[in-house]
Amino acid sequence: MQQSLICKGCWEQMHVPVPLRGVASAPFRAFGIRPSRMNPNTCTICELMFTKVMRARKITIDATIMFADLRGYTSLSQSQSADAVSGLLDAFYDECANAIWEHEGLLNKTIGDAVMAVFNFPLKREQHARNAVLAARDIQANWRDRREGLVQAHGLSSSDLGIGIGIHTGELSFGEFGRSHRDLTAIGTVVNTASRAQSVAEADQILVTKAVFDRAQPDLKDSHSKAFQLKGFDAPVELYAV
């Protein structure tokens, strides 16, 4: 991923050139301003933007949420050494992070054997749904290349190390939630739907909602849909394999 010399989020949101790298960044680092762990082309100011800059704890935004899950991790953790499991998880996180950042998303959470990404904040992109799909495809392609070495190193089969991905887009709440422990994240139906779509995706499969399908055209014009009964939803949800 090409690394920016200044924070893209601060420049696009406030037109303030906050140095991220090089000699000019040293004074900023002394005050705790450094590249964000969520996206190294944004900075820690972006993570504090709500309370310090926007004077709000949360906002409503149009965004895309992606969940990716490493299939078979639970069973592998019982049969492999702690070092082997840690190595697999590190490799999974790395491939997800690189693809998400390459398409200007935030790697918002790592949840055990899964990751959650947000597209369209603080880096505003009109085609954020398409960016999420491209990131998901990169994750799958790069993982297929990398897992061959992992399979051989740990005596596994390729079916043990698949990734299932779910994506949804729409309005959601993004900001700092909680009081005793503040968490910068997204909540709402869009997040829940993306999570449920991921839960029914097969290994090596990407499932997206109709909202994503409509927004990411023409890239998804050949995709086919199927109705899924997702946990917590009264009616079946149409998902497209992309």
CSV table of N, CA, C and O in Angstrom, one decimal, residues 1-8 20-21 29 34-43 97-98 100-102 105-107 123:
chain,number,residue,atom,x,y,z
A,1,MET,N,0.8,-1.2,0.0
A,1,MET,CA,0.0,0.0,0.0
A,1,MET,C,0.9,1.2,0.0
A,1,MET,O,1.8,1.3,0.7
A,2,GLN,N,0.5,2.2,-0.9
A,2,GLN,CA,1.3,3.5,-0.9
A,2,GLN,C,0.9,4.3,0.4
A,2,GLN,O,-0.2,4.5,0.7
A,3,GLN,N,2.0,4.7,1.1
A,3,GLN,CA,1.8,5.4,2.4
A,3,GLN,C,1.8,6.9,2.1
A,3,GLN,O,2.7,7.4,1.5
A,4,SER,N,0.8,7.6,2.7
A,4,SER,CA,0.7,9.0,2.5
A,4,SER,C,1.6,9.7,3.5
A,4,SER,O,1.8,9.3,4.7
A,5,LEU,N,2.2,10.9,3.1
A,5,LEU,CA,3.0,11.6,4.1
A,5,LEU,C,2.2,12.5,5.0
A,5,LEU,O,2.7,12.8,6.1
A,6,ILE,N,1.0,12.8,4.7
A,6,ILE,CA,0.1,13.6,5.6
A,6,ILE,C,-1.2,12.8,5.8
A,6,ILE,O,-1.5,11.9,5.0
A,7,CYS,N,-1.9,13.1,6.9
A,7,CYS,CA,-3.1,12.4,7.2
A,7,CYS,C,-4.2,12.8,6.2
A,7,CYS,O,-4.6,13.9,6.1
A,8,LYS,N,-4.7,11.8,5.4
A,8,LYS,CA,-5.7,12.0,4.4
A,8,LYS,C,-7.0,12.5,5.1
A,8,LYS,O,-7.8,13.3,4.6
A,20,LEU,N,2.5,12.6,8.8
A,20,LEU,CA,2.5,11.2,9.4
A,20,LEU,C,3.8,10.6,9.4
A,20,LEU,O,4.1,9.7,10.3
A,21,ARG,N,4.7,11.0,8.5
A,21,ARG,CA,6.0,10.4,8.3
A,21,ARG,C,7.1,11.4,8.0
A,21,ARG,O,6.7,12.5,7.6
A,29,ARG,N,4.3,13.5,16.9
A,29,ARG,CA,4.4,12.3,17.6
A,29,ARG,C,4.7,12.5,19.1
A,29,ARG,O,4.2,11.8,20.0
A,34,ARG,N,0.0,10.3,15.7
A,34,ARG,CA,0.7,9.3,14.9
A,34,ARG,C,-0.3,8.5,14.0
A,34,ARG,O,-1.5,8.7,14.2
A,35,PRO,N,0.2,7.7,13.1
A,35,PRO,CA,-0.7,7.0,12.2
A,35,PRO,C,-1.6,6.1,13.0
A,35,PRO,O,-1.3,5.5,14.0
A,36,SER,N,-2.9,6.1,12.6
A,36,SER,CA,-3.9,5.3,13.2
A,36,SER,C,-3.7,3.8,12.9
A,36,SER,O,-3.3,3.4,11.8
A,37,ARG,N,-4.0,3.0,13.9
A,37,ARG,CA,-4.0,1.5,13.7
A,37,ARG,C,-5.1,1.1,12.8
A,37,ARG,O,-5.1,0.0,12.2
A,38,MET,N,-6.2,1.9,12.7
A,38,MET,CA,-7.3,1.5,11.8
A,38,MET,C,-7.0,1.7,10.3
A,38,MET,O,-7.5,1.0,9.5
A,39,ASN,N,-6.2,2.7,10.0
A,39,ASN,CA,-5.7,3.0,8.7
A,39,ASN,C,-4.5,3.9,8.8
A,39,ASN,O,-4.6,5.0,9.2
A,40,PRO,N,-3.3,3.4,8.4
A,40,PRO,CA,-2.1,4.2,8.6
A,40,PRO,C,-2.0,5.4,7.7
A,40,PRO,O,-1.0,6.2,7.9
A,41,ASN,N,-2.9,5.6,6.8
A,41,ASN,CA,-3.0,6.9,6.1
A,41,ASN,C,-3.9,7.9,6.7
A,41,ASN,O,-4.1,9.0,6.2
A,42,THR,N,-4.4,7.6,7.9
A,42,THR,CA,-5.1,8.6,8.8
A,42,THR,C,-4.4,8.6,10.1
A,42,THR,O,-3.4,7.9,10.3
A,43,CYS,N,-4.8,9.5,11.0
A,43,CYS,CA,-4.0,9.7,12.2
A,43,CYS,C,-4.9,9.5,13.5
A,43,CYS,O,-6.1,9.4,13.3
A,97,ALA,N,-6.0,-6.4,6.5
A,97,ALA,CA,-5.6,-5.0,6.7
A,97,ALA,C,-5.1,-4.4,5.4
A,97,ALA,O,-5.5,-3.3,5.0
A,98,ASN,N,-4.2,-5.1,4.7
A,98,ASN,CA,-3.6,-4.6,3.5
A,98,ASN,C,-4.7,-4.3,2.4
A,98,ASN,O,-4.7,-3.2,1.7
A,100,ILE,N,-8.0,-3.8,2.9
A,100,ILE,CA,-8.9,-2.7,3.4
A,100,ILE,C,-8.3,-1.4,3.2
A,100,ILE,O,-8.9,-0.4,2.8
A,101,TRP,N,-7.0,-1.2,3.6
A,101,TRP,CA,-6.3,0.0,3.5
A,101,TRP,C,-6.1,0.4,2.1
A,101,TRP,O,-6.1,1.6,1.7
A,102,GLU,N,-5.8,-0.6,1.2
A,102,GLU,CA,-5.6,-0.3,-0.2
A,102,GLU,C,-6.8,0.4,-0.8
A,102,GLU,O,-6.6,1.2,-1.7
A,105,GLY,N,-10.4,1.9,3.4
A,105,GLY,CA,-11.4,1.7,4.5
A,105,GLY,C,-10.7,1.7,5.8
A,105,GLY,O,-9.4,1.8,5.9
A,106,LEU,N,-11.4,1.6,6.9
A,106,LEU,CA,-10.9,1.5,8.2
A,106,LEU,C,-11.0,0.0,8.7
A,106,LEU,O,-12.1,-0.6,8.6
A,107,LEU,N,-9.9,-0.5,9.2
A,107,LEU,CA,-10.0,-1.8,9.9
A,107,LEU,C,-10.5,-1.5,11.3
A,107,LEU,O,-9.6,-1.3,12.1
A,123,LEU,N,-12.3,8.9,5.4
A,123,LEU,CA,-12.1,9.1,4.0
A,123,LEU,C,-13.3,9.0,3.2
A,123,LEU,O,-13.8,7.8,3.0
